[in-house]
Amino acid sequence: MSGRRPVVSLRRINAIALNTFTELTRLKVFYFLLLFALLLIGSSALMARITFQQELQVLKDVALGAMSIFASLLAILATARLLPQDVEDRTIYTILAKPVERFEYLAGKLGGVLLLLALSVLLMSVVFFVVLFLRQQTLLAETARQMTGLPSAEAADAQANIRHAGVTTTLVLAIVIIYCKAALLASLTLFISTFATTNIFTIVTTVFVYFIGHLQGTAREYWLQNAGSTVGRRLFLGAIALFFPDLQLFNVVDDVAAGAVVPVTLFAKTAGLGVAYTAIYLLFAWAVFYRKEL
Amino acid sequence: MTDPAVALEKITKTFPVPFQRRVIVALRDVSLRVSTGEIYGLLGPNGSGKSTTLKIILGLVSPTRGQVQIFGHDAASAQSRANVGFLPESPYFPKYLTAAEMLSFYGKLCGMRRRELAKRVDELLELVGLTAARDRRLGTFSKGMLQRIGLAQAVINEPEMVVLDEPTAGVDPAGTRVIRDLILELKRRGVTILLSSHLLGQVQEICDRIGILANGALVRDGRVDELLIAPDQTELVLEHASPQLVDRISKAAAEGGASVIRAAPRHRSLEQVFLEATTEK
Ligand SMILES: Nc1ncnc2c1ncn2[C@@H]1O[C@H](COP(=O)(O)OP(=O)(O)OP(=O)(O)O)[C@@H](O)[C@H]1O
Ligand SMILES: [Mg+2]
């Protein structure tokens, strides 16, 4: 019983994360969302066929778009109500009355959402990959049949093109990026919910930050170009960037869907950005929450 | 020298009123000490600051002024709660968990291991009479059942002190007895108990010391037996006394310079009547 206890206990964070995960998976709304996402991804093959061209490209575009939207939506909606619900139900009294640091409580809550997101993204990926693989096999068989009379070099070329558009490492990396973005949004939502008075405020503010994050890169370039770049302006922009991440980097996913070649360093940079902001927002949340009256 | 279980030193707590300059003063200069091993009862009308005092002790609310020490640790540190169990007033627990899951969740928060937990959970469910409801979600529990499972949760890691905010509110008389017996059992094991209640009879029965809050100030604080003594009165309870005998006693009292204030049949408490009627076969 005696002896110094560690400042942060992974075991307690773990317990809270698993409990949060249980809470979220026992909500019916989660299954509706997930089912809807899976249906959409599953039917991406149908949608792609209507276009007659670049079929696999369109399929990937639809599926990755659906995954990105649902992961982000799930991150925001699932996180927004976590803290307010605990405060309203007063379960937070019983949890914090145990030897639990407030940081552990927040980290546990976020951990639970990250777990849920990981599971959802994994499920969506499996469905996506199965659909993509099946379509690819059919296409390969079809082209092989159509090209029986043509020179073998041309046929091989067409086959290679189709193979290249299937499940690749780049595609997996793009899904990791989607997950990182969702994690960032979850952490941001948690931060906002520590001082928000209503869930609607939390959701609206998060969406607002989301759009600023997408626009800020362009705005920054425009401003520095037209008004000149001084130290003061750079500091100001740096401060803004601390709160609003440059979300445009995450558009790398669209490039992947379009079949562009994306360097691995760009993936690493984007994922790093996601992880860093997830941590920063968690610290912000803690700064607001650690002496908050409940 | 051992630290007292709880030491409040001149605690003042004010709550700001939103959009106004006014503040609500919930506690004024409250100093209070709970020694280890005793049962301390906090009494007071609604809104007098009982719950606020208990929340300050658990570090859930920070005092505006003053010092709080729990077993010698500052109440703001998580360390101070390592040996304390808490049952808040009208407790709510995660609705989506079953009784057994909830107990093991809180056990894990106290740093308990899976194996020792499994045994402890069964033991506690048995103790508070909820073994049959073990795998039911808490969302379906009645108020009294929540109170009982809440008590089990408070003692999951065998703490050295338990803080109970109105532990018997909404519990039926039989359940109240279970909780009372549990509290006395805890005391027998040397656990310090701090509770708040509106049930004066019960507080009188089980508490060693009480404090009375009124309007945020501690207006009484002391041992129950000492506070209750009417210094100039003596009680005499007779069985099978005829009216003539009572008459003679009155006369004798008058000769001795005393007077009989009341001589009437003795009443049983409603609790006794209720329990007799509801446990009859
Ligand atoms: N979070 C808060 N914000 C504002 N005022 C508060 C807050 N918590 C308590 N108060 C006020 O502090 C005072 C004391 O409240 P407290 O809950 O401690 O009373 P209590 O003695 O437990 O009452 P009861 O017997 O009804 O449970 C009340 O006037 C209450 O309105
Ligand atoms: Mg109260």
Coordinates of C-alpha atoms and ligand atoms in Angstrom, one line a residue:
Chain A
M1 CA 0.0 0.0 0.0
S2 CA 2.9 2.4 0.8
G3 CA 5.6 3.5 -1.5
R4 CA 5.4 6.3 -4.1
R5 CA 2.8 5.8 -6.7
P6 CA 3.6 6.7 -10.3
V7 CA 2.4 10.2 -11.4
V8 CA 0.4 8.7 -14.2
S9 CA -0.9 5.1 -14.0
L10 CA -1.4 3.4 -17.4
R11 CA -3.5 0.8 -15.6
R12 CA -6.1 3.4 -14.5
I13 CA -6.0 5.0 -17.9
N14 CA -6.6 1.6 -19.4
A15 CA -9.5 0.9 -17.1
I16 CA -11.2 4.2 -18.0
A17 CA -10.5 3.7 -21.7
L18 CA -12.0 0.2 -21.8
N19 CA -15.0 1.5 -19.8
T20 CA -15.5 4.4 -22.3
F21 CA -15.2 1.9 -25.1
T22 CA -17.9 -0.2 -23.5
E23 CA -20.1 2.8 -23.0
L24 CA -19.8 3.8 -26.7
T25 CA -20.3 0.3 -28.1
R26 CA -23.4 -0.1 -26.0
L27 CA -25.0 2.9 -27.6
K28 CA -27.3 1.9 -30.5
V29 CA -26.4 5.0 -32.5
F30 CA -22.9 3.7 -33.0
Y31 CA -24.2 0.6 -34.9
F32 CA -26.4 2.7 -37.1
L33 CA -23.5 4.9 -38.1
L34 CA -21.2 2.0 -38.7
L35 CA -23.7 0.0 -40.6
F36 CA -24.4 3.0 -42.8
A37 CA -20.7 3.5 -43.5
L38 CA -20.2 -0.2 -44.3
L39 CA -23.2 -0.1 -46.7
L40 CA -21.8 2.9 -48.5
I41 CA -18.4 1.4 -48.8
G42 CA -20.0 -1.9 -49.9
S43 CA -22.0 -0.2 -52.6
S44 CA -19.0 1.9 -53.9
A45 CA -18.5 -0.8 -56.5
L46 CA -22.0 -0.2 -57.8
M47 CA -21.5 3.5 -58.0
A48 CA -18.2 3.1 -59.7
R49 CA -19.7 0.9 -62.4
I50 CA -22.1 3.5 -63.5
T51 CA -19.2 5.7 -64.6
F52 CA -17.8 3.2 -67.0
Q53 CA -14.3 4.6 -66.8
Q54 CA -11.5 4.4 -64.3
E55 CA -13.8 2.1 -62.4
L56 CA -11.3 1.3 -59.6
Q57 CA -10.4 4.9 -59.2
V58 CA -13.9 6.0 -58.6
L59 CA -14.4 3.0 -56.3
K60 CA -11.5 4.1 -54.1
D61 CA -12.6 7.7 -54.2
V62 CA -16.0 6.9 -52.9
A63 CA -14.8 4.4 -50.3
L64 CA -12.0 6.6 -48.9
G65 CA -14.3 9.6 -48.9
A66 CA -16.9 7.6 -46.9
M67 CA -14.3 6.3 -44.5
S68 CA -12.9 9.8 -43.9
I69 CA -16.3 11.4 -43.3
F70 CA -17.6 8.6 -41.0
A71 CA -14.4 8.4 -39.0
S72 CA -14.4 12.2 -38.5
L73 CA -18.1 12.3 -37.7
L74 CA -17.8 9.4 -35.3
A75 CA -14.8 11.1 -33.6
I76 CA -16.7 14.4 -33.0
L77 CA -20.1 12.9 -32.1
A78 CA -18.8 10.2 -29.8
T79 CA -16.5 12.5 -27.9
A80 CA -18.7 15.6 -27.6
R81 CA -21.0 14.0 -25.1
L82 CA -18.5 12.1 -23.0
L83 CA -17.6 14.7 -20.4
P84 CA -21.0 16.5 -20.2
Q85 CA -22.7 13.1 -19.7
D86 CA -20.5 12.1 -16.8
V87 CA -21.0 15.5 -15.2
E88 CA -24.8 15.4 -15.7
D89 CA -25.1 11.8 -14.4
R90 CA -22.6 12.7 -11.6
T91 CA -20.7 9.5 -12.4
I92 CA -17.7 11.8 -12.6
Y93 CA -17.9 12.3 -8.8
T94 CA -17.5 8.6 -8.2
I95 CA -14.7 8.2 -10.6
L96 CA -12.7 11.2 -9.4
A97 CA -13.3 10.3 -5.8
K98 CA -11.1 7.3 -6.5
P99 CA -7.4 7.9 -6.5
V100 CA -7.6 9.0 -10.2
E101 CA -5.7 12.0 -11.5
R102 CA -7.8 14.2 -13.7
F103 CA -5.2 13.8 -16.5
E104 CA -5.8 10.0 -16.3
Y105 CA -9.5 10.5 -16.6
L106 CA -9.1 12.7 -19.7
A107 CA -6.5 10.4 -21.3
G108 CA -8.7 7.4 -20.6
K109 CA -11.8 9.0 -22.2
L110 CA -9.7 9.9 -25.3
G111 CA -8.2 6.4 -25.3
G112 CA -11.7 4.9 -25.4
V113 CA -12.7 6.9 -28.4
L114 CA -9.4 6.1 -30.2
L115 CA -10.1 2.4 -29.5
L116 CA -13.5 2.8 -31.0
L117 CA -12.2 4.7 -34.0
A118 CA -9.5 2.1 -34.6
L119 CA -12.1 -0.7 -34.6
S120 CA -14.4 1.2 -36.9
V121 CA -11.7 2.1 -39.3
L122 CA -10.4 -1.5 -39.3
L123 CA -13.9 -2.8 -40.0
M124 CA -14.5 -0.3 -42.8
S125 CA -11.0 -1.1 -44.3
V126 CA -11.8 -4.8 -44.4
V127 CA -15.1 -4.3 -46.3
F128 CA -13.3 -1.8 -48.6
F129 CA -10.4 -4.1 -49.4
V130 CA -12.7 -7.1 -50.0
V131 CA -14.9 -5.0 -52.4
L132 CA -11.8 -3.6 -54.1
F133 CA -10.1 -7.0 -54.5
L134 CA -13.2 -8.7 -55.9
R135 CA -13.8 -5.9 -58.5
Q136 CA -10.1 -6.0 -59.4
Q137 CA -10.2 -9.8 -60.0
T138 CA -13.3 -9.4 -62.2
L139 CA -11.7 -6.6 -64.2
L140 CA -8.6 -8.7 -64.7
A141 CA -10.5 -11.6 -66.0
E142 CA -12.6 -9.4 -68.3
T143 CA -9.6 -7.6 -69.8
A144 CA -7.8 -10.9 -70.3
R145 CA -10.8 -12.1 -72.3
Q146 CA -11.2 -9.0 -74.4
M147 CA -7.5 -8.8 -75.2
T148 CA -7.0 -12.4 -76.4
G149 CA -6.3 -11.2 -80.0
L150 CA -4.0 -8.2 -79.1
P151 CA -0.2 -8.2 -78.8
S152 CA 0.9 -9.6 -75.5
A153 CA 2.8 -6.4 -74.5
E154 CA -0.3 -4.3 -74.7
A155 CA -2.3 -6.9 -72.7
A156 CA 0.3 -7.1 -70.0
D157 CA 0.3 -3.3 -69.8
A158 CA -3.5 -3.2 -69.2
Q159 CA -3.2 -6.0 -66.6
A160 CA -0.4 -4.1 -64.8
N161 CA -2.5 -1.0 -64.7
I162 CA -5.4 -2.8 -63.1
R163 CA -3.1 -4.5 -60.6
H164 CA -1.6 -1.2 -59.6
A165 CA -5.0 0.3 -58.8
G166 CA -5.8 -2.5 -56.3
V167 CA -4.9 -2.8 -52.6
T168 CA -1.5 -1.3 -52.1
T169 CA 0.7 -0.1 -49.3
T170 CA -0.1 3.5 -50.3
L171 CA -3.7 2.7 -49.7
V172 CA -3.1 1.3 -46.3
L173 CA -1.0 4.4 -45.4
A174 CA -3.9 6.6 -46.6
I175 CA -6.2 4.9 -44.2
V176 CA -3.7 5.4 -41.4
I177 CA -3.9 9.1 -42.3
I178 CA -7.7 9.0 -42.1
Y179 CA -7.3 7.5 -38.6
C180 CA -4.9 10.2 -37.5
K181 CA -7.2 12.9 -38.6
A182 CA -10.1 11.4 -36.7
A183 CA -7.9 11.1 -33.6
L184 CA -7.0 14.8 -33.9
L185 CA -10.6 15.7 -34.2
A186 CA -11.5 13.5 -31.2
S187 CA -8.9 15.2 -29.1
L188 CA -10.0 18.7 -30.3
T189 CA -13.6 17.8 -29.4
L190 CA -12.6 16.6 -25.9
F191 CA -10.7 19.9 -25.3
I192 CA -13.7 22.0 -26.4
S193 CA -16.1 20.0 -24.3
T194 CA -14.0 20.8 -21.1
F195 CA -15.3 24.4 -21.3
A196 CA -18.4 24.2 -23.5
T197 CA -21.7 24.6 -21.8
T198 CA -23.7 22.5 -24.3
N199 CA -23.0 19.6 -26.7
I200 CA -24.2 21.7 -29.7
F201 CA -21.6 24.4 -28.8
T202 CA -18.9 21.7 -28.8
I203 CA -19.9 20.2 -32.1
V204 CA -20.3 23.6 -33.9
T205 CA -17.0 24.9 -32.6
T206 CA -15.2 21.7 -33.6
V207 CA -16.6 21.9 -37.1
F208 CA -15.7 25.6 -37.2
V209 CA -12.1 24.8 -36.2
Y210 CA -12.1 22.1 -38.8
F211 CA -12.9 24.5 -41.6
I212 CA -10.4 27.1 -40.4
G213 CA -7.8 24.3 -40.4
H214 CA -8.6 23.6 -44.0
L215 CA -8.5 27.2 -45.1
Q216 CA -5.6 28.5 -43.0
G217 CA -2.8 27.2 -45.2
T218 CA -4.1 29.1 -48.2
A219 CA -4.9 32.2 -46.2
R220 CA -1.5 32.3 -44.7
E221 CA 0.3 32.1 -48.0
Y222 CA -1.9 34.8 -49.5
W223 CA -1.3 37.1 -46.5
L224 CA 2.4 36.7 -46.3
Q225 CA 2.7 37.2 -50.0
N226 CA 0.7 40.4 -50.1
A227 CA 1.6 42.0 -46.8
G228 CA 5.2 40.8 -46.6
S229 CA 6.5 38.4 -44.0
T230 CA 7.7 40.0 -40.8
V231 CA 8.8 38.3 -37.5
G232 CA 5.7 39.6 -35.8
R233 CA 3.4 38.2 -38.4
R234 CA 5.2 34.9 -38.3
L235 CA 4.8 34.7 -34.6
F236 CA 1.1 35.5 -34.8
L237 CA 0.6 32.8 -37.4
G238 CA 2.6 30.4 -35.3
A239 CA 0.2 31.1 -32.4
I240 CA -2.8 30.5 -34.6
A241 CA -1.3 27.3 -35.9
L242 CA -1.0 26.1 -32.4
F243 CA -4.8 26.1 -32.1
F244 CA -5.7 25.4 -35.7
P245 CA -3.7 22.7 -37.4
D246 CA -3.1 22.9 -41.1
L247 CA -5.6 20.2 -42.1
Q248 CA -4.9 20.7 -45.8
L249 CA -2.0 18.2 -45.4
F250 CA -4.6 15.5 -44.8
N251 CA -5.8 16.0 -48.4
V252 CA -3.0 13.6 -49.3
V253 CA -5.8 10.9 -49.0
D254 CA -7.5 12.4 -52.1
D255 CA -4.3 12.2 -54.0
V256 CA -3.9 8.6 -53.1
A257 CA -7.5 7.9 -54.3
A258 CA -6.6 9.6 -57.6
G259 CA -3.7 7.3 -58.1
A260 CA -1.0 9.9 -57.6
V261 CA 2.4 8.8 -56.4
V262 CA 2.8 10.1 -52.8
P263 CA 6.2 10.1 -51.1
V264 CA 6.4 8.2 -47.8
T265 CA 7.9 11.3 -46.1
L266 CA 4.6 13.2 -46.8
F267 CA 2.7 10.4 -45.1
A268 CA 5.1 10.5 -42.1
K269 CA 4.8 14.3 -41.9
T270 CA 1.0 14.2 -41.9
A271 CA 0.7 11.4 -39.4
G272 CA 3.2 13.2 -37.2
L273 CA 1.1 16.3 -37.4
G274 CA -2.0 14.3 -36.4
V275 CA -0.3 12.7 -33.4
A276 CA 1.2 16.0 -32.3
Y277 CA -2.1 17.8 -32.3
T278 CA -3.8 15.0 -30.6
A279 CA -1.3 15.3 -27.8
I280 CA -1.5 19.1 -27.7
Y281 CA -5.3 19.2 -27.5
L282 CA -5.2 16.6 -24.7
L283 CA -2.8 18.9 -22.8
F284 CA -5.0 21.9 -23.4
A285 CA -8.0 19.9 -22.2
W286 CA -6.0 19.0 -19.0
A287 CA -5.1 22.7 -18.5
V288 CA -8.8 23.6 -18.4
F289 CA -9.9 20.6 -16.5
Y290 CA -7.4 20.1 -13.8
R291 CA -8.8 22.6 -11.3
K292 CA -12.3 22.8 -12.8
E293 CA -15.2 22.9 -10.3
L294 CA -17.6 20.0 -10.9
Chain B
M1 CA 1.7 11.2 16.3
T2 CA -0.9 9.9 14.0
D3 CA -2.7 12.3 11.6
P4 CA -6.5 12.6 12.1
A5 CA -8.5 11.1 9.3
V6 CA -9.9 14.5 8.3
A7 CA -8.8 17.9 9.3
L8 CA -10.6 20.9 7.9
E9 CA -9.0 24.2 8.9
K10 CA -11.1 27.4 8.5
I11 CA -12.8 26.3 5.3
T12 CA -14.7 28.9 3.4
K13 CA -16.4 28.1 0.1
T14 CA -18.2 30.6 -2.2
F15 CA -19.9 29.9 -5.5
P16 CA -20.1 32.7 -8.0
V17 CA -23.6 33.4 -9.3
P18 CA -23.4 33.6 -13.1
F19 CA -23.9 37.1 -14.6
Q20 CA -24.2 38.7 -11.2
R21 CA -21.8 40.2 -8.8
R22 CA -23.2 38.2 -5.9
V23 CA -21.7 35.0 -4.5
I24 CA -23.3 32.1 -2.7
V25 CA -21.5 31.4 0.6
A26 CA -21.8 27.7 1.0
L27 CA -19.4 27.3 3.9
R28 CA -18.1 29.9 6.4
D29 CA -14.9 29.2 8.4
V30 CA -15.7 25.6 9.0
S31 CA -13.1 23.8 11.1
L32 CA -13.7 20.2 11.8
R33 CA -11.7 17.1 12.8
V34 CA -12.6 13.5 12.4
S35 CA -10.4 11.1 14.3
T36 CA -9.5 7.7 13.0
G37 CA -11.9 4.9 13.8
E38 CA -14.9 7.0 14.8
I39 CA -18.2 7.5 13.1
Y40 CA -18.8 11.2 12.5
G41 CA -22.3 12.4 11.5
L42 CA -22.9 15.7 9.7
L43 CA -26.4 17.2 10.2
G44 CA -28.1 20.2 8.9
P45 CA -31.0 21.5 6.9
N46 CA -31.2 21.4 3.1
G47 CA -28.6 23.7 1.6
S48 CA -26.6 24.1 4.8
G49 CA -23.4 22.8 3.1
K50 CA -23.2 19.2 4.0
S51 CA -22.5 17.9 0.5
T52 CA -20.2 20.7 -0.2
T53 CA -18.1 19.8 2.9
L54 CA -17.9 16.2 1.8
K55 CA -17.0 17.1 -1.8
I56 CA -14.2 19.4 -0.5
I57 CA -12.9 16.5 1.6
L58 CA -12.7 14.4 -1.6
G59 CA -11.0 17.1 -3.6
L60 CA -14.0 17.3 -6.0
V61 CA -14.5 20.9 -5.1
S62 CA -11.7 23.1 -4.0
P63 CA -12.1 25.4 -1.1
T64 CA -12.0 29.2 -1.6
R65 CA -10.0 29.6 1.6
G66 CA -8.6 27.2 4.2
Q67 CA -6.7 23.9 4.4
V68 CA -7.9 20.3 4.1
Q69 CA -5.9 17.3 5.1
I70 CA -6.9 13.7 4.7
F71 CA -4.7 11.3 6.7
G72 CA -2.0 14.1 6.4
H73 CA -2.3 14.5 2.7
D74 CA -3.6 17.6 0.9
A75 CA -7.1 16.8 -0.3
A76 CA -6.3 18.1 -3.8
S77 CA -3.8 15.2 -4.4
A78 CA -5.1 11.9 -5.8
Q79 CA -2.9 10.3 -3.2
S80 CA -5.2 11.5 -0.4
R81 CA -8.0 9.4 -2.0
A82 CA -6.1 6.1 -2.1
N83 CA -7.6 5.1 1.2
V84 CA -11.0 6.7 1.0
G85 CA -14.3 5.4 -0.4
F86 CA -17.1 7.8 -1.3
L87 CA -20.8 7.4 -1.8
P88 CA -22.2 10.6 -3.3
E89 CA -25.8 11.7 -2.6
S90 CA -28.4 10.1 -5.0
P91 CA -25.6 8.2 -6.7
Y92 CA -25.6 7.6 -10.4
F93 CA -23.2 5.1 -11.9
P94 CA -22.5 4.2 -15.5
K95 CA -26.0 3.0 -16.6
Y96 CA -24.6 0.8 -19.3
L97 CA -22.6 -1.4 -16.9
T98 CA -23.9 -4.4 -15.0
A99 CA -23.6 -4.4 -11.2
A100 CA -20.6 -6.7 -11.3
E101 CA -18.9 -4.8 -14.1
M102 CA -19.4 -1.6 -12.3
L103 CA -17.7 -2.9 -9.1
S104 CA -14.7 -4.2 -11.0
F105 CA -14.4 -1.0 -12.9
Y106 CA -14.1 1.0 -9.7
G107 CA -11.9 -1.6 -8.2
K108 CA -9.5 -1.2 -11.1
L109 CA -9.5 2.6 -10.6
C110 CA -8.2 1.8 -7.1
G111 CA -5.4 -0.2 -8.6
M112 CA -6.8 -3.7 -7.7
R113 CA -5.8 -6.7 -9.8
R114 CA -8.3 -8.8 -11.7
R115 CA -7.9 -11.9 -9.6
E116 CA -8.4 -10.3 -6.2
L117 CA -11.3 -8.3 -7.7
A118 CA -13.3 -11.2 -8.9
K119 CA -13.5 -12.5 -5.3
R120 CA -14.2 -9.2 -3.8
V121 CA -17.0 -8.4 -6.2
D122 CA -18.9 -11.5 -5.3
E123 CA -18.3 -10.9 -1.6
L124 CA -19.6 -7.4 -1.8
L125 CA -22.7 -8.2 -3.9
E126 CA -23.5 -10.8 -1.3
L127 CA -23.0 -8.3 1.5
V128 CA -25.4 -5.7 0.1
G129 CA -27.9 -8.3 -1.0
L130 CA -27.6 -7.8 -4.7
T131 CA -26.3 -11.2 -5.8
A132 CA -29.4 -11.8 -7.8
A133 CA -29.0 -8.5 -9.7
R134 CA -25.3 -9.2 -10.5
D135 CA -25.7 -9.2 -14.3
R136 CA -28.4 -6.5 -14.6
R137 CA -27.6 -3.1 -16.0
L138 CA -27.5 -0.3 -13.5
G139 CA -29.9 1.6 -15.7
T140 CA -32.7 -0.7 -14.5
F141 CA -31.9 -0.4 -10.8
S142 CA -34.2 1.3 -8.2
K143 CA -33.0 4.1 -6.1
G144 CA -32.4 1.9 -3.1
M145 CA -30.5 -0.7 -5.1
L146 CA -28.3 2.1 -6.5
Q147 CA -27.6 3.2 -3.0
R148 CA -26.6 -0.3 -1.9
I149 CA -24.4 -0.9 -4.9
G150 CA -22.9 2.6 -4.3
L151 CA -22.0 1.6 -0.8
A152 CA -20.4 -1.6 -2.1
Q153 CA -18.4 0.5 -4.6
A154 CA -17.2 2.8 -1.8
V155 CA -15.6 0.0 0.1
I156 CA -14.3 -2.1 -2.8
N157 CA -10.6 -1.6 -1.9
E158 CA -11.1 -1.9 1.8
P159 CA -10.4 1.8 2.5
E160 CA -9.4 3.2 5.8
M161 CA -12.2 5.8 5.6
V162 CA -15.6 6.0 3.9
V163 CA -17.5 9.2 3.2
L164 CA -21.2 8.7 2.8
D165 CA -23.6 11.4 1.7
E166 CA -27.0 10.5 2.9
P167 CA -26.4 6.7 2.6
T168 CA -30.0 5.7 3.5
A169 CA -31.9 8.3 1.4
G170 CA -34.6 6.4 -0.5
V171 CA -33.8 3.0 1.0
D172 CA -36.5 0.9 2.6
P173 CA -36.3 0.2 6.4
A174 CA -34.9 -3.3 5.9
G175 CA -32.3 -1.9 3.5
T176 CA -31.6 0.9 6.0
R177 CA -30.9 -1.7 8.6
V178 CA -28.5 -3.6 6.2
I179 CA -26.7 -0.3 5.6
R180 CA -26.6 0.5 9.3
D181 CA -25.2 -2.9 10.2
L182 CA -22.7 -2.5 7.4
I183 CA -21.5 0.8 8.8
L184 CA -21.2 -0.7 12.3
E185 CA -19.3 -3.7 10.9
L186 CA -16.9 -1.3 9.1
K187 CA -16.4 0.6 12.4
R188 CA -15.7 -2.7 14.1
R189 CA -12.9 -3.2 11.6
G190 CA -11.4 0.1 12.5
V191 CA -12.7 2.0 9.4
T192 CA -13.3 5.7 9.9
I193 CA -16.8 6.8 8.8
L194 CA -18.0 10.3 7.9
L195 CA -21.6 10.5 6.9
S196 CA -24.3 13.1 6.4
S197 CA -28.0 12.4 7.0
H198 CA -31.4 13.9 7.8
L199 CA -32.4 10.9 9.9
L200 CA -31.7 12.2 13.3
G201 CA -32.7 9.0 15.0
Q202 CA -30.2 6.9 13.1
V203 CA -27.4 9.4 13.5
Q204 CA -28.0 9.4 17.2
E205 CA -27.9 5.6 17.2
I206 CA -24.7 5.0 15.4
C207 CA -22.5 8.1 15.5
D208 CA -19.8 8.8 18.0
R209 CA -19.6 12.4 17.2
I210 CA -21.7 14.8 15.2
G211 CA -21.5 18.3 13.8
I212 CA -24.5 20.5 12.9
L213 CA -24.2 22.8 10.0
A214 CA -26.6 25.7 9.6
N215 CA -26.3 28.2 6.8
G216 CA -22.7 27.1 6.1
A217 CA -21.4 27.5 9.6
L218 CA -20.6 24.6 12.0
V219 CA -22.9 25.5 15.0
R220 CA -22.4 22.3 17.0
D221 CA -19.6 19.8 17.2
G222 CA -19.1 17.2 19.8
R223 CA -19.7 13.7 21.2
V224 CA -23.3 12.6 20.8
D225 CA -23.8 11.5 24.4
E226 CA -22.5 14.8 25.6
L227 CA -24.6 16.9 23.2
L228 CA -27.7 15.0 24.1
I229 CA -27.5 15.2 27.9
A230 CA -30.1 17.4 29.4
P231 CA -27.9 18.2 32.4
D232 CA -30.7 18.6 34.9
Q233 CA -32.9 15.7 33.9
T234 CA -32.9 12.0 34.7
E235 CA -34.9 9.4 32.8
L236 CA -36.6 6.5 34.6
V237 CA -38.4 3.8 32.6
L238 CA -40.7 1.5 34.5
E239 CA -42.3 -1.8 33.5
H240 CA -45.7 -3.0 35.0
A241 CA -46.0 0.2 37.0
S242 CA -49.5 0.8 38.5
P243 CA -50.9 4.3 38.5
Q244 CA -50.7 4.2 42.3
L245 CA -47.0 3.5 42.1
V246 CA -46.5 6.4 39.7
D247 CA -48.4 8.6 42.1
R248 CA -46.1 7.6 45.0
I249 CA -43.0 8.3 43.0
S250 CA -44.3 11.7 42.1
K251 CA -44.8 12.5 45.7
A252 CA -41.4 11.2 46.7
A253 CA -39.9 13.4 44.0
A254 CA -41.7 16.4 45.2
E255 CA -40.3 15.8 48.7
G256 CA -36.8 15.6 47.3
G257 CA -37.2 19.0 45.6
A258 CA -37.6 17.5 42.1
S259 CA -40.7 17.2 39.8
V260 CA -41.9 14.5 37.4
I261 CA -42.2 16.2 34.0
R262 CA -43.9 13.5 32.1
A263 CA -45.5 10.1 33.0
A264 CA -47.1 8.4 30.1
P265 CA -47.0 5.0 28.4
R266 CA -43.7 4.6 26.5
H267 CA -44.0 4.6 22.7
R268 CA -42.1 2.3 20.4
S269 CA -40.4 3.8 17.4
L270 CA -42.2 3.6 14.0
E271 CA -39.2 1.7 12.8
Q272 CA -39.7 -1.0 15.3
V273 CA -43.4 -1.3 14.4
F274 CA -42.7 -1.3 10.7
L275 CA -40.0 -3.9 10.9
E276 CA -42.1 -6.1 13.1
A277 CA -45.0 -5.9 10.6
T278 CA -43.0 -6.4 7.4
T279 CA -40.9 -9.3 8.7
E280 CA -43.8 -11.2 10.1
K281 CA -44.4 -14.6 8.7
Ligands
LIG1 N1 -21.9 24.0 -7.9 C1 -22.6 24.9 -7.2 N2 -22.8 26.1 -7.7 C2 -23.5 27.1 -7.0 N3 -24.0 26.9 -5.8 C3 -23.8 25.7 -5.2 C4 -23.1 24.6 -5.9 N4 -23.1 23.5 -5.0 C5 -23.7 23.9 -3.9 N5 -24.2 25.2 -4.0 C6 -24.9 25.9 -2.9 O1 -24.2 25.7 -1.7 C7 -25.1 25.6 -0.7 C8 -24.9 24.3 0.1 O2 -25.2 23.2 -0.7 P1 -25.1 21.7 -0.3 O3 -25.4 20.8 -1.5 O4 -23.7 21.5 0.3 O5 -26.2 21.5 0.8 P2 -26.6 20.2 1.6 O6 -26.4 20.5 3.1 O7 -25.9 19.0 1.1 O8 -28.2 20.1 1.3 P3 -29.1 18.9 1.1 O9 -29.6 18.5 2.5 O10 -30.3 19.4 0.4 O11 -28.4 17.8 0.4 C9 -26.5 25.7 -1.3 O12 -26.9 27.0 -1.1 C10 -26.3 25.4 -2.7 O13 -27.2 26.1 -3.5
MG2 MG -26.5 17.3 0.2

